[in-house]
XYZ file of C-alpha atoms in Angstrom:
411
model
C 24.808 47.669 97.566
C 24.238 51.445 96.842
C 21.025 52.561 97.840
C 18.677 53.500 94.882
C 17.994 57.724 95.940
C 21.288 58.927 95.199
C 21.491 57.188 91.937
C 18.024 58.755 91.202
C 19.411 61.935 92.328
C 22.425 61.761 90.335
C 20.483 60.490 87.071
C 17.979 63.809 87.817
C 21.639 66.239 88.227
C 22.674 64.675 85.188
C 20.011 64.701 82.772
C 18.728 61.462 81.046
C 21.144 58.688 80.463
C 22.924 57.547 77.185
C 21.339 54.381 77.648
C 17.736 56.143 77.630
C 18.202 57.418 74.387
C 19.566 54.515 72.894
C 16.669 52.799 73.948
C 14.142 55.587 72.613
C 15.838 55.029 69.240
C 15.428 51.506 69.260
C 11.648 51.655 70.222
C 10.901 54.175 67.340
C 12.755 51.426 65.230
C 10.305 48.965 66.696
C 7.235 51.210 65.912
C 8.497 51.523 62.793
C 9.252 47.436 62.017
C 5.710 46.980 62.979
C 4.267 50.028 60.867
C 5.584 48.475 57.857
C 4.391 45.103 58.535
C 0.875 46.444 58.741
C 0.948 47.766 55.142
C 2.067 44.552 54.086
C -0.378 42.435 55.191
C -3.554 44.783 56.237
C -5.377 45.544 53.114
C -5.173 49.839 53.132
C -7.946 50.212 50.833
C -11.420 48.652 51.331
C -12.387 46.776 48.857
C -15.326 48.399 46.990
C -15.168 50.541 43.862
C -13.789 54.105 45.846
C -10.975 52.420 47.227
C -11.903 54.083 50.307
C -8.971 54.044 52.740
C -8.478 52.080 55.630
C -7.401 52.969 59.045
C -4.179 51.388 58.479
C -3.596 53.089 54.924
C -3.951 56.815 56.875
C -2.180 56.237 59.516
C 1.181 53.867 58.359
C 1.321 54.231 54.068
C 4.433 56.305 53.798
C 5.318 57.115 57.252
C 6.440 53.970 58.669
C 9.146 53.533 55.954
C 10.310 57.519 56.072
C 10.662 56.507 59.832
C 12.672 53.430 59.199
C 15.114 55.895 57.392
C 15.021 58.857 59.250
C 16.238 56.478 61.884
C 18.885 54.957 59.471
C 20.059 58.849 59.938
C 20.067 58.979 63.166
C 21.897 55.712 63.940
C 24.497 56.980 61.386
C 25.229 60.112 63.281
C 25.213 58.395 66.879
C 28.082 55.879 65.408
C 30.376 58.068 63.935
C 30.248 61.102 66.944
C 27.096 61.672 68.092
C 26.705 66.101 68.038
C 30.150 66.245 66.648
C 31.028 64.214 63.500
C 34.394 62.619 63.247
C 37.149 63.953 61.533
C 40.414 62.698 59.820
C 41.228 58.510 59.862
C 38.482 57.663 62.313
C 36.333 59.375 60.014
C 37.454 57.214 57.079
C 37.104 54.668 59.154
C 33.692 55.233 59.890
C 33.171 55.327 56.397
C 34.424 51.900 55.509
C 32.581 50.538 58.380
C 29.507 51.696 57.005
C 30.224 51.225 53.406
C 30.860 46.952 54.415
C 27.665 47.357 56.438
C 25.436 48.591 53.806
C 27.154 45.684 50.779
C 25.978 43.415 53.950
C 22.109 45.020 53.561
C 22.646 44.528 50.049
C 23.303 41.466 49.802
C 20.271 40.236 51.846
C 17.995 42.336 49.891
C 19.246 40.827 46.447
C 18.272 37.342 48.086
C 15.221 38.501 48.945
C 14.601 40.439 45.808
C 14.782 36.560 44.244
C 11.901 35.190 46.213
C 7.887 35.826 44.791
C 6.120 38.138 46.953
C 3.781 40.871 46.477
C 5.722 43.049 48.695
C 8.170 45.975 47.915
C 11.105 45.241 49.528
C 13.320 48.298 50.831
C 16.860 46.783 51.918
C 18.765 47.203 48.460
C 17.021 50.569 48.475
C 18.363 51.235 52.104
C 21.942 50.156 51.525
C 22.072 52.482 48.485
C 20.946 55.116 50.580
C 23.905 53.986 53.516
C 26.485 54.730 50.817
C 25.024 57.821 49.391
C 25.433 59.501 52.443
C 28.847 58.745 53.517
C 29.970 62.249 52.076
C 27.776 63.907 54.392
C 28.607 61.813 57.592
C 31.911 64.218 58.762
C 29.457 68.129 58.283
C 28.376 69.795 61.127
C 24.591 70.102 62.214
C 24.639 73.756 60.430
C 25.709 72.500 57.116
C 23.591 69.528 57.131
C 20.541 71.307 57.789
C 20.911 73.390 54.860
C 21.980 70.224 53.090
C 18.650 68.659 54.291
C 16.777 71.278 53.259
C 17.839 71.962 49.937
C 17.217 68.716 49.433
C 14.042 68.113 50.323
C 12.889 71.783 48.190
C 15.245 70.678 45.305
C 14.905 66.443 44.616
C 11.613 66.225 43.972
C 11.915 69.124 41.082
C 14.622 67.304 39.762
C 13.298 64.042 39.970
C 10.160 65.438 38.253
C 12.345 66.498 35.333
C 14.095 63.016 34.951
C 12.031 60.528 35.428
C 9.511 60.645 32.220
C 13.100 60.905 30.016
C 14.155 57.632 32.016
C 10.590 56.413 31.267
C 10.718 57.212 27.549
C 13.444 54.758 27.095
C 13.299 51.520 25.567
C 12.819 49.408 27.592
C 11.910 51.806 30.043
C 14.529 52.340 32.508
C 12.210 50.549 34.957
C 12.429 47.344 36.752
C 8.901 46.669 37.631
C 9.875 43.957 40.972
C 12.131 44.159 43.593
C 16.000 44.284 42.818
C 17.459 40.588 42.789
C 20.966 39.040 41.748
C 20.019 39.169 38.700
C 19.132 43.256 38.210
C 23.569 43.617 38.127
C 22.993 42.416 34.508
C 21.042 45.396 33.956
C 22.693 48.345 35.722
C 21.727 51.256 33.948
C 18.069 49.560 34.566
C 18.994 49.068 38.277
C 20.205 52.201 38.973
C 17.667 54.176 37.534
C 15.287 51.922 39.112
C 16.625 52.407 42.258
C 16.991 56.125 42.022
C 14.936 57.946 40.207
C 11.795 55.192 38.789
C 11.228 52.718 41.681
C 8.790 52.637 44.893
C 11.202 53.911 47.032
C 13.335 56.443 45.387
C 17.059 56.699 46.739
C 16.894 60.312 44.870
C 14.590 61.651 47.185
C 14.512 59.662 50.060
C 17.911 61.009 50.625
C 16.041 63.797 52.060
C 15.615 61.379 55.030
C 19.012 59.922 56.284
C 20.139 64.005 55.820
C 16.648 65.067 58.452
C 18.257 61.978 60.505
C 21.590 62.933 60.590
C 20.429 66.357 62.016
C 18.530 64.672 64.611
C 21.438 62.424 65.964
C 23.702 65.234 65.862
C 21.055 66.987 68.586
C 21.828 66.703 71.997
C 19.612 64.097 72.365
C 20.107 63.402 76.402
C 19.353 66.952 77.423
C 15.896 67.590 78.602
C 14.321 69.567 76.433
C 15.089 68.345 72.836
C 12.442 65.451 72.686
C 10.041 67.429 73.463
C 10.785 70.155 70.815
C 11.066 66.802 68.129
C 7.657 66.296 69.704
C 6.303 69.543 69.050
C 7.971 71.137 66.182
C 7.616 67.622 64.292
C 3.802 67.861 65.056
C 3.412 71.254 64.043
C 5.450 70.773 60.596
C 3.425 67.392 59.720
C 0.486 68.637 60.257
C 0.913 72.385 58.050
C 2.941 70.399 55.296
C -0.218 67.415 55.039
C -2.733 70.673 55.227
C -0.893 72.743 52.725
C -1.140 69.319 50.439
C -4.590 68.798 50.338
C -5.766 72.520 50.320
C -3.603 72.411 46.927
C -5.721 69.598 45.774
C -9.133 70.158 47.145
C -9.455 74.111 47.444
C -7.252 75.112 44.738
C -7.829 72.878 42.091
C -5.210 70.789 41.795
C -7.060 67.483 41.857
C -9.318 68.247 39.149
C -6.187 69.556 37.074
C -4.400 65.867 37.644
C -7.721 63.890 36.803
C -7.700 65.742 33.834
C -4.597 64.230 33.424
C -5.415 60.571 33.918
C -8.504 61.087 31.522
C -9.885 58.678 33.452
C -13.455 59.170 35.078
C -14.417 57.951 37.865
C -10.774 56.967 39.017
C -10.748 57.564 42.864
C -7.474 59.934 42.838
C -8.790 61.411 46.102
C -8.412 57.870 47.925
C -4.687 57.639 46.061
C -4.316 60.787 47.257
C -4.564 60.194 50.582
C -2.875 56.698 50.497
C -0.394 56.029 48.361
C 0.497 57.411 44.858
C 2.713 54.760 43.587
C 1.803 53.451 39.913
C 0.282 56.386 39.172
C 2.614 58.148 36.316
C 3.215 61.658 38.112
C 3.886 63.754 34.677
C 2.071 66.272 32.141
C 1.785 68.570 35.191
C 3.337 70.735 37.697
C -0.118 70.316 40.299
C 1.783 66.550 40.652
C 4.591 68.492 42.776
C 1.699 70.099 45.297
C 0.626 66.679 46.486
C 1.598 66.001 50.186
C 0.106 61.983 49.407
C 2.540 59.103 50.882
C 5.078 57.623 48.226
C 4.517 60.965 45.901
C 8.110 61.753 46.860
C 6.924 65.379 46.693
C 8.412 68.376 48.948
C 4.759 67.838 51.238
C 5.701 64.263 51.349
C 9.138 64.484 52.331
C 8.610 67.258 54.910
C 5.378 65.701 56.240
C 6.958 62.333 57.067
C 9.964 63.706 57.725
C 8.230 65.832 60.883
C 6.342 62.752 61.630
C 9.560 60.788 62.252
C 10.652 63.378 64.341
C 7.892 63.503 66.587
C 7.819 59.603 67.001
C 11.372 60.014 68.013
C 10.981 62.419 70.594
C 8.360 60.613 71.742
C 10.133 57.152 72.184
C 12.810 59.783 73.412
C 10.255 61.286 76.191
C 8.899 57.890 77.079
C 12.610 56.206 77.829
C 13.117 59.192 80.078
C 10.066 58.329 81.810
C 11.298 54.349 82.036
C 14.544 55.834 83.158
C 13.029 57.911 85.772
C 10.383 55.137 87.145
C 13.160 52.600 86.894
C 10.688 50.372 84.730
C 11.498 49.364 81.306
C 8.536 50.237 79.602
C 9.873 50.177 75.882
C 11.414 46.728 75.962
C 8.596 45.243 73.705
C 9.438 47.816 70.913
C 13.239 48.476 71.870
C 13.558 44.324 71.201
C 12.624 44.044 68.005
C 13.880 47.680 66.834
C 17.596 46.160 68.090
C 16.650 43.521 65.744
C 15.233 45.028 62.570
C 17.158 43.589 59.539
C 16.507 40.270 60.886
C 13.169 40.788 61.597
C 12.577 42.111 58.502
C 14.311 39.514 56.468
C 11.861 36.948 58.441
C 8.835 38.522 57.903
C 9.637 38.878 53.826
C 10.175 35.355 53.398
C 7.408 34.182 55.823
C 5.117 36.245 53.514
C 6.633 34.731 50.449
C 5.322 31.521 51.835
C 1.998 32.711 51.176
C 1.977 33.735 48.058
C -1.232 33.795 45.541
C -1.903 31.112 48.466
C -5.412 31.039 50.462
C -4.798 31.663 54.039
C -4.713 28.830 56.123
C -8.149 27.416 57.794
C -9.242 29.823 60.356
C -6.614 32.740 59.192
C -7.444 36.023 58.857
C -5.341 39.095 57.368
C -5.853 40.422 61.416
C -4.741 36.925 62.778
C -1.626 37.212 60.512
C -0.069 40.440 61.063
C -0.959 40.079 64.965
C 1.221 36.625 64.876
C 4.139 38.769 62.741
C 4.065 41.224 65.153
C 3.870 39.158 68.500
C 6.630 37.428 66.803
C 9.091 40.244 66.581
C 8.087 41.974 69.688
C 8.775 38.253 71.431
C 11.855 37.105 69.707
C 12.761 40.644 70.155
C 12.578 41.185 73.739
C 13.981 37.476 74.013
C 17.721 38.572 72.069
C 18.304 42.061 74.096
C 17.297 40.654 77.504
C 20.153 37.856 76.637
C 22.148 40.590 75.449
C 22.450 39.067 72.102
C 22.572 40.526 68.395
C 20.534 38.933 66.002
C 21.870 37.329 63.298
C 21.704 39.669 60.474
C 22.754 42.171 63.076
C 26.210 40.633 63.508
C 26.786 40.267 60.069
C 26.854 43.557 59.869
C 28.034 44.999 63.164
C 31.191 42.598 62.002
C 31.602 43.557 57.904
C 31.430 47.365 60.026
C 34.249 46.254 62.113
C 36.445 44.846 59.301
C 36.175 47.733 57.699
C 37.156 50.191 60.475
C 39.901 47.860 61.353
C 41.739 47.836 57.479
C 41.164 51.818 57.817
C 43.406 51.168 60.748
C 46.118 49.272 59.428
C 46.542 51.715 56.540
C 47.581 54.094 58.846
C-alpha cells in the first residue's frame, strides 16, 4: 500500500484532479435539481394583495433553471474535448451521440408533458436546446465567446420583434401547457411555443448552453479558474441585476411599463423582482431594460448567466478542497446532480399526484419539498456510491453510444 504524502504531494505538483472537477460539476447540477424543486413547491410570493416575494422567489426564480443549462453547456463541451473541441468523424460522432441523447430527453418530457400538473416542465425545452447547439459544439473558446455574446445582446431584440406577430395569430401561436405527444399535431404551434412564446424560450436560452460551452472549454483543473468563475461571475451578476432595477426604479422604466398594463395597483415591482412570465412584454422598449427572472432580457441572460458561473466555480473550489482534505464533502449534491433527468422525471410525476389535491394530514408545502429533496440527495448518494447510472441516465448515455457507434461504421 502506497503511503498517502506522496500522493498528496503529487495531487499538489499536479494541480486538482479530473475527478475533482467532475465532481464540482455534478454538485452545481445538484444545487441546481434542488433550486428548481423549491420553486415548484415553495410558494415565491406571499400570499396577500402585493405579492410580496418570498425568500425562495429572490433567491432560486430564474437562476436555478439558467444553471441547469449553463451546465447542459458545460457537460457538452467536457464530452466532446474538453478545452479543445473535436474535429472531423469523432466530431460527427459526437454529434449523433448527442442528437440520440437529446430525442431520449424528448421523449420523457412529451410523457410528462401528458400528465396534469401545475408545473412548467423544461425537458422538451432542454432537448431542443441539445440539438440547437450541435453546430457550435466543434468552435474554439474565441469564437464561441463572441458567439455567446452576440447572442445574449442580439436574442432578446429579436425575440422582442417576433413574438407579438406570433401572438397576433389565430390561434395564437401559443400552447398555453407543457409540450405533450400530442403538440406534433400542431408544429408550427409547438415550435413557436417552444422558441419564441413559451416559459422557457429555446430562442434565448440559447444564450446559456453557448456561456456553458465557454466554461467547459476553460481549463477547468488549473488552480486559478474557479476562482475567477467565482469572482468575475459575482461581479457581472451583481452590475447586470443593478443596472436592471436602476432602469426601472431611478429611470423610469417601471412607471413607463405600468402605463402599459393600465392596470393600477398591479404589483409589477414584486413581478419584477420574481418572475415576469404571463405578463405580455410588448408596446415598449423599457420591457428590454428589465434584469427580472424569466424576462429573457439581455440583464436576465447575463445576470443568471454570471450566477451560474459563480456556483460553478464554487462547486469547482469546494471539490478542490474535498480533493485536498481527502473527504468527500459534495457527495450529497454530486449524487443527485449524476442523477438529474431521473430525478427530475420523479419529482414531476410525484407532484402530479397532488394535483388540485389537499396535502395530506399533517403536510406542509416545507414538509414536502424537504422529503423531495432528502429524496434525491439519498437516492442520489445511494446510485454513485454503487457506481450506478440511474435509469433515465442510461437511456441516454446508451441512445449517445448508438449514435457514436453508426458514425463509426460509416466510416
Amino acid at each position: 500500500m502506497t503511503s498517502r504524502t506522496p500522493a498528496r504531494a503529487s495531487r499538489k505538483t499536479a494541480g486538482p484532479s479530473v475527478q475533482a472537477r467532475l465532481q464540482g460539476i455534478d454538485a452545481a447540477r445538484g444545487l441546481a435539481l434542488l433550486g428548481m424543486m423549491a420553486t415548484h413547491l415553495l410558494p415565491t410570493f406571499e400570499s396577500n394583495a402585493d405579492l410580496t416575494p418570498t425568500w425562495i422567489g429572490l433567491t432560486f426564480s430564474g437562476r436555478a433553471a439558467a444553471l441547469f443549462a449553463v451546465l447542459a453547456g458545460v457537460g457538452l463541451a467536457l464530452s466532446t474535448g474538453k478545452h479543445k473541441p473535436l474535429a472531423g468523424p469523432e466530431l460527427s460522432a459526437a454529434r449523433r451521440g448527442v442528437a440520440l441523447r437529446a430525442l431520449v430527453i424528448a421523449a420523457v418530457g412529451l410523457t410528462l408533458g401528458g400528465v396534469e400538473v401545475n408545473l412548467a416542465i423544461i425537458l422538451v425545452h432542454y432537448a431542443v436546446l441539445f440539438l440547437c447547439v450541435l453546430p457550435f459544439l466543434g468552435l474554439e473558446i474565441k469564437r464561441l465567446c463572441a458567439w455567446a455574446a452576440g447572442w445574449i445582446l442580439a436574442s432578446p431584440v429579436l425575440a422582442y420583434l417576433l413574438r407579438p406577430w406570433l401572438l397576433a395569430a389565430e390561434p395564437p401561436l401559443k400552447l398555453g401547457h407543457n409540450p405533450s405527444w400530442e403538440d406534433l399535431a400542431t408544429p408550427s404551434r409547438l415550435l413557436a411555443d417552444l422558441f419564441f412564446t413559451g416559459y422557457y424560450p429555446v430562442f434565448q436560452w440559447l444564450s446559456y448552453l453557448l456561456v456553458g460551452l465557454v466554461i467547459g472549454r476553460l481549463m477547468l483543473t488549473k488552480a486559478l479558474v474557479p476562482v475567477v468563475l467565482l469572482v468575475a461571475g459575482t461581479a457581472v451578476a451583481v452590475a447586470a441585476k443593478a443596472l436592471g432595477v436602476m432602469a426601472m426604479e431611478n429611470w423610469g422604466g417601471r412607471a413607463a411599463l405600468e402605463a402599459i398594463l393600465n392596470s393600477p395597483g398591479y404589483p409589477l415591482d414584486s413581478v419584477l423582482q420574481v418572475n415576469l412570465t404571463g405578463i405580455p412584454q410588448e408596446g415598449s422598449w423599457w420591457w428590454l431594460a428589465s434584469a427580472a427572472p424569466h424576462s429573457g432580457t439581455t440583464l436576465d441572460l447575463l445576470h443568471t448567466s454570471a450566477v451560474a458561473a459563480a456556483v460553478i466555480g464554487a462547486c469547482l473550489l469546494l471539490g478542490r478542497l474535498a480533493e485536498w482534505v481527502d473527504l468527500d464533502l459534495l457527495l450529497p449534491l454530486r449524487g443527485a446532480g449524476a442523477m438529474t433527468l431521473t430525478l427530475y422525471t420523479v419529482h414531476v410525476w410525484v407532484v402530479s399526484g397532488f394535483y388540485l389535491k389537499p396535502l395530506p394530514a399533517v403536510w406542509t408545502e416545507d414538509g414536502m419539498y424537504f422529503a423531495h429533496a432528502a429524496t434525491a440527495i439519498i437516492v442520489g448518494m445511494v446510485f454513485v456510491l454503487l457506481k450506478w447510472r440511474g435509469p433515465l441516465e442510461w437511456l441516454g448515455h446508451a441512445a449517445s453510444q448508438v449514435g457514436k457507434g453508426q458514425a463509426k461504421a460509416l466510416r
